[in-house]
């Protein structure tokens, strides 16, 4: 019996055509296979560019991971966990290994000046990435709007889309647009317009995502800037998803302010953090969300119906790491003091190196990354395989293939609508060994000489 | 006051209850003998732990690896499963590494199932299948395994079968997928080739996907054979086969699993992966890869962990069965896996004083944990509402436990009627 096309919800659902195509011995299913929720989100810059960086021999300042090892104390903690008793290799508590949630609640409770409940207010996830996923799946329904500040870590948009939400963008803009070449040299100069931001809030706004320190720009939102956002959240009863994975990495005396500590915000903020970024061990994939119980319970529901647990031994090691950092907090011995100090020096080096070859950089107040304007570089890209792609994508691919240097195109961190304005920036990661930075410097110098 | 805007999304409506969350905290009391949640208290093979310690000492293995699976691991998986399936498997296009078997089930549901779809689930089923299908917006359609008529003593999981006509009646044009689990949790049933052929024929006839949860694939007891439905004619192109490092190497706390299938299906699971957690932990994947390669070389030999674990478990299975029989019960002997279900009616425990609105098995186990210090899992957690009456006198016991744990359980059951 032939079925008709039926209108189903917002789309059309293909339910007819049961004919099977048999080619050779292969039976190919003829019905549409994939779910609509994953439509349009199959491309991913990390998948694309890590593959490319692996294919060519490159000096890799692209994807955001350190090429130096995690600190000894955390590696030792992991070793102890691995050689521990059988329980270290079996399931732990689904919402987070008790030693870990307890120390995190203590640690962050002290920072924000509040009693945080380890069992109710914390969820341990497979990286901050999965914490973001839980937040969007738990809180964003079809038809909800989510405000995203551009430039943004690229996964926010596909996650909002997969949750059926609508992304509403508001850009950070360089202050005093007239003389960009001279005056716009720090991420601090990129700001939101309070009026423009306010105009983005509608009755359908469910959440706003902020990322501080910001990837890729490196902006560290100041208290006053967060207050503006907070006031709007309170006024419109909106949830704030605050991605703070780079929270320890602030430079030039900039202080990281936790959105959850801003008045009116604890009750409506999901704060996201990362052990990978905190302890330079991105491959461990341990992250967390912190939120008041009435919101956290929904993230827990998503978690228990998607991955259910995070790996035990890694959580045990991260718990040990945080216990140490709790005891040494604010002292010279703290890794959370040593790491930003180390990265600060590297940031300086990379900025100097880029500027010495005539590249305009935007000096980041925080984070792992620096973005650079490449408009002054006139390069004959001559690569038919990248034709039709945005300029920065083409440039980055050319740089990988021809110069052996990997970076990331910044237009990837913009919405499809606004990408066109930002195709002249590329992103460098400076959380790298000095030898890597030296090698990058050599490549750039050679190139600059050769011109 | 909690804002109305802070309520849960529709996709998770009603999915907040979870049997594990409820029972693991009750069983966490160290004085309780825990035959509940499915994890070993026997140690994993030494080389697996050592492999992890060594991997963590390599700098770059502490950083992100390839999103869809660490290359050494997907290559090892393609090798092992290539041999088992008898076909060339592309490690990059036909394999996805996920956060446990659970993560593979989730990626499959999110990638391939949506509102308007129906998904057939065989009861008793691993409890997450129904909430995952519902979270994907689809309708679970349940069909129970039933005890063959005429079965008297010494019931085995093989005596529980599907009614073919009943199964056929569950398929229609909306049926997107059927989930099978072999060996089955909680029953321990291993679907025979003929039983799988019946399912396969229906999948082909109705152009349906098959999600085959085979996490216990190596835990096969003597006289039985694990058959992969993906190896039946016409099935590779429509099947996702799910496996688990946790169950394979007795390291459930590593939370690594995988999906193996044709590119045109796996690619959609990969899309979910890159938009949900991006990648799985690197050092764990490296260690599993080493473990798989080591055992690949030993496949077919007695010291291959895939078979030595099954041999070790069979002894424990028989021991637990004996303990339950001595207590007057008739356990259903599983053909595979590490669980056994048993009807507790003969223990005659009157729980009418407990006024909860829960099925008998939930009440019984809560009582048993409190009064007898023995933990199990209620089997009605593994079935739909319509089948609750059929299963509410059954409890599930896990036997991948040290002899001392089984000893302690034996003591409790021997002393059951005292005090």
XYZ file of N, CA and C in Angstrom, chain B residues 209-310:
306
model
N 15.970 -1.077 11.087
C 17.324 -1.166 11.630
C 17.352 -2.153 12.785
N 18.532 -2.695 13.030
C 18.694 -3.550 14.197
C 19.810 -2.983 15.066
N 19.513 -2.778 16.330
C 20.534 -2.314 17.267
C 20.848 -3.514 18.145
N 22.051 -4.051 17.981
C 22.379 -5.295 18.673
C 23.373 -5.039 19.802
N 22.855 -5.066 21.025
C 23.667 -4.801 22.211
C 24.329 -6.108 22.613
N 25.613 -6.208 22.324
C 26.324 -7.470 22.565
C 27.449 -7.286 23.578
N 27.212 -6.447 24.574
C 28.285 -6.145 25.536
C 28.802 -7.378 26.269
N 27.948 -8.408 26.415
C 28.393 -9.626 27.115
C 28.845 -10.705 26.134
N 29.208 -10.315 24.926
C 29.466 -11.265 23.837
C 30.488 -12.349 24.149
N 31.436 -12.082 25.019
C 32.451 -13.107 25.293
C 32.027 -14.041 26.435
N 30.995 -13.654 27.157
C 30.622 -14.423 28.356
C 29.585 -15.473 27.997
N 30.083 -16.475 27.309
C 29.239 -17.539 26.761
C 29.613 -18.821 27.468
N 28.641 -19.524 28.019
C 28.941 -20.747 28.770
C 28.911 -21.968 27.878
N 29.466 -23.055 28.403
C 29.675 -24.268 27.576
C 28.410 -24.736 26.905
N 28.579 -25.074 25.659
C 27.455 -25.617 24.914
C 26.666 -24.571 24.160
N 27.092 -23.316 24.274
C 26.343 -22.260 23.597
C 27.254 -21.470 22.678
N 26.628 -20.826 21.694
C 27.397 -20.071 20.716
C 26.807 -18.665 20.597
N 27.681 -17.681 20.633
C 27.214 -16.314 20.414
C 27.176 -16.063 18.912
N 26.016 -15.665 18.417
C 25.872 -15.371 16.986
C 25.632 -13.876 16.824
N 26.364 -13.280 15.908
C 26.190 -11.842 15.664
C 25.150 -11.660 14.557
N 24.086 -10.971 14.864
C 23.033 -10.805 13.865
C 23.543 -10.068 12.637
N 24.577 -9.255 12.819
C 25.122 -8.511 11.669
C 25.757 -9.435 10.635
N 26.027 -10.686 11.027
C 26.637 -11.617 10.075
C 25.597 -12.382 9.268
N 24.335 -12.230 9.591
C 23.289 -12.914 8.808
C 23.095 -12.160 7.496
N 22.716 -12.888 6.423
C 22.591 -12.223 5.126
C 21.634 -11.033 5.186
N 22.075 -9.947 4.573
C 21.239 -8.748 4.523
C 21.284 -7.896 5.765
N 22.020 -8.315 6.765
C 21.948 -7.595 8.041
C 23.081 -6.612 8.304
N 24.257 -6.812 7.740
C 25.361 -5.879 8.011
C 24.933 -4.437 7.744
N 24.249 -4.220 6.620
C 23.926 -2.856 6.209
C 22.842 -2.192 7.033
N 22.208 -2.942 7.912
C 21.157 -2.327 8.707
C 21.338 -2.543 10.217
N 22.578 -2.955 10.619
C 22.785 -3.270 12.037
C 23.894 -2.441 12.659
N 23.647 -1.966 13.861
C 24.703 -1.372 14.687
C 24.980 -2.386 15.790
N 26.230 -2.826 15.892
C 26.581 -3.801 16.935
C 27.379 -3.086 18.011
N 26.944 -3.271 19.243
C 27.535 -2.524 20.350
C 28.356 -3.427 21.260
N 29.536 -2.969 21.634
C 30.417 -3.727 22.514
C 30.936 -2.854 23.645
N 31.587 -3.481 24.612
C 32.008 -2.758 25.804
C 33.355 -3.216 26.325
N 34.268 -2.275 26.512
C 35.555 -2.596 27.131
C 35.321 -2.973 28.585
N 34.379 -2.287 29.218
C 34.109 -2.527 30.631
C 33.729 -3.961 30.908
N 32.859 -4.502 30.055
C 32.416 -5.881 30.246
C 33.459 -6.864 29.723
N 34.180 -6.484 28.671
C 35.166 -7.388 28.076
C 36.359 -7.594 29.007
N 36.813 -6.496 29.630
C 38.025 -6.584 30.447
C 37.783 -6.394 31.938
N 36.513 -6.480 32.342
C 36.178 -6.325 33.772
C 36.642 -4.976 34.309
N 36.427 -3.920 33.520
C 36.786 -2.564 33.938
C 35.617 -1.625 33.659
N 34.488 -1.882 34.292
C 33.291 -1.086 34.002
C 33.536 0.399 34.276
N 34.458 0.700 35.180
C 34.740 2.096 35.535
C 35.553 2.836 34.496
N 35.932 2.167 33.421
C 36.638 2.843 32.346
C 35.665 3.493 31.368
N 34.448 2.991 31.341
C 33.410 3.585 30.504
C 33.892 3.793 29.068
N 34.266 2.683 28.443
C 34.567 2.751 27.016
C 33.778 1.658 26.325
N 33.183 2.028 25.221
C 32.445 1.039 24.447
C 32.584 1.398 22.987
N 31.902 0.664 22.131
C 32.014 0.950 20.709
C 30.801 0.502 19.945
N 30.644 1.151 18.784
C 29.615 0.757 17.823
C 30.345 0.343 16.555
N 29.920 -0.784 15.987
C 30.489 -1.250 14.730
C 29.328 -1.393 13.758
N 29.506 -0.883 12.532
C 28.419 -0.985 11.564
C 28.823 -0.368 10.257
N 27.885 -0.314 9.296
C 28.203 0.236 7.986
C 28.368 1.748 8.060
N 29.182 2.264 7.176
C 29.473 3.700 7.178
C 28.209 4.552 7.156
N 27.217 4.158 6.353
C 26.057 5.039 6.196
C 25.227 5.137 7.481
N 25.476 4.265 8.426
C 24.815 4.390 9.743
C 25.777 5.011 10.760
N 26.994 4.502 10.787
C 27.984 4.978 11.778
C 28.213 6.476 11.652
N 28.137 6.998 10.436
C 28.420 8.430 10.273
C 27.434 9.274 11.074
N 26.216 8.801 11.234
C 25.231 9.569 11.998
C 25.517 9.482 13.489
N 26.031 8.368 13.931
C 26.441 8.235 15.336
C 27.638 9.145 15.587
N 28.517 9.250 14.579
C 29.689 10.119 14.718
C 29.253 11.574 14.840
N 28.233 11.953 14.112
C 27.725 13.325 14.210
C 27.241 13.600 15.637
N 26.547 12.636 16.221
C 26.089 12.816 17.604
C 27.299 12.961 18.523
N 28.282 12.105 18.325
C 29.488 12.116 19.156
C 30.168 13.472 19.135
N 30.357 14.027 17.937
C 31.095 15.288 17.832
C 30.292 16.449 18.381
N 29.008 16.253 18.592
C 28.171 17.327 19.131
C 27.708 17.063 20.563
N 28.228 16.025 21.178
C 27.815 15.741 22.555
C 29.000 15.700 23.509
N 30.008 14.858 23.219
C 31.170 14.943 24.089
C 32.499 14.994 23.366
N 32.437 14.905 22.073
C 33.562 15.081 21.155
C 34.540 13.915 21.165
N 35.104 13.561 22.305
C 36.063 12.463 22.294
C 36.080 11.746 23.646
N 36.550 10.515 23.629
C 36.668 9.729 24.870
C 38.098 9.831 25.401
N 38.299 9.501 26.679
C 39.628 9.676 27.263
C 40.709 8.876 26.526
N 41.852 9.521 26.337
C 42.922 8.940 25.533
C 43.668 7.778 26.197
N 44.195 7.957 27.420
C 45.006 6.862 27.962
C 44.200 5.580 28.118
N 42.906 5.699 28.445
C 42.065 4.516 28.583
C 41.930 3.809 27.245
N 41.752 4.589 26.180
C 41.607 3.991 24.854
C 42.898 3.277 24.440
N 44.022 3.881 24.763
C 45.313 3.263 24.432
C 45.439 1.917 25.134
N 45.089 1.887 26.414
C 45.213 0.655 27.186
C 44.271 -0.433 26.658
N 43.074 -0.065 26.286
C 42.129 -1.051 25.744
C 42.652 -1.592 24.419
N 43.238 -0.702 23.608
C 43.806 -1.145 22.330
C 44.858 -2.216 22.574
N 45.746 -1.970 23.541
C 46.807 -2.948 23.849
C 46.196 -4.265 24.308
N 45.193 -4.163 25.157
C 44.534 -5.371 25.667
C 43.880 -6.177 24.550
N 43.249 -5.484 23.609
C 42.581 -6.172 22.499
C 43.601 -6.865 21.604
N 44.694 -6.167 21.314
C 45.695 -6.762 20.429
C 46.308 -7.995 21.069
N 46.564 -7.915 22.348
C 47.151 -9.051 23.073
C 46.218 -10.254 22.990
N 44.941 -10.022 23.209
C 44.004 -11.144 23.203
C 43.634 -11.605 21.807
N 43.774 -10.707 20.829
C 43.546 -11.098 19.429
C 44.498 -12.233 19.066
N 45.755 -12.073 19.507
C 46.756 -13.101 19.225
C 46.384 -14.432 19.890
N 45.686 -14.346 21.018
C 45.373 -15.559 21.787
C 43.993 -16.121 21.484
N 43.284 -15.493 20.551
C 41.895 -15.920 20.312
C 41.819 -17.402 19.981
N 40.894 -18.080 20.631
C 40.738 -19.515 20.403
C 41.538 -20.339 21.392
N 42.460 -19.676 22.105
C 43.258 -20.428 23.086
C 42.684 -20.221 24.488
N 42.935 -21.175 25.385
C 42.329 -21.071 26.717
C 42.765 -19.843 27.516
N 43.994 -19.323 27.265
C 44.383 -18.170 28.077
C 44.001 -16.832 27.451
N 43.203 -16.883 26.400
C 42.640 -15.639 25.882
C 41.601 -15.177 26.906
N 41.695 -13.926 27.350
C 40.794 -13.450 28.403
C 39.331 -13.579 27.993
N 39.078 -13.444 26.709
C 37.690 -13.535 26.238
C 37.075 -14.883 26.621
N 37.898 -15.941 26.590
C 37.341 -17.253 26.960
C 37.648 -17.632 28.406
N 38.806 -17.166 28.930
C 39.139 -17.566 30.307
C 38.172 -16.943 31.308
N 37.697 -15.729 31.016
C 36.736 -15.100 31.925
C 35.429 -15.899 31.931
N 35.013 -16.335 30.761
C 33.775 -17.115 30.672
C 33.899 -18.408 31.472
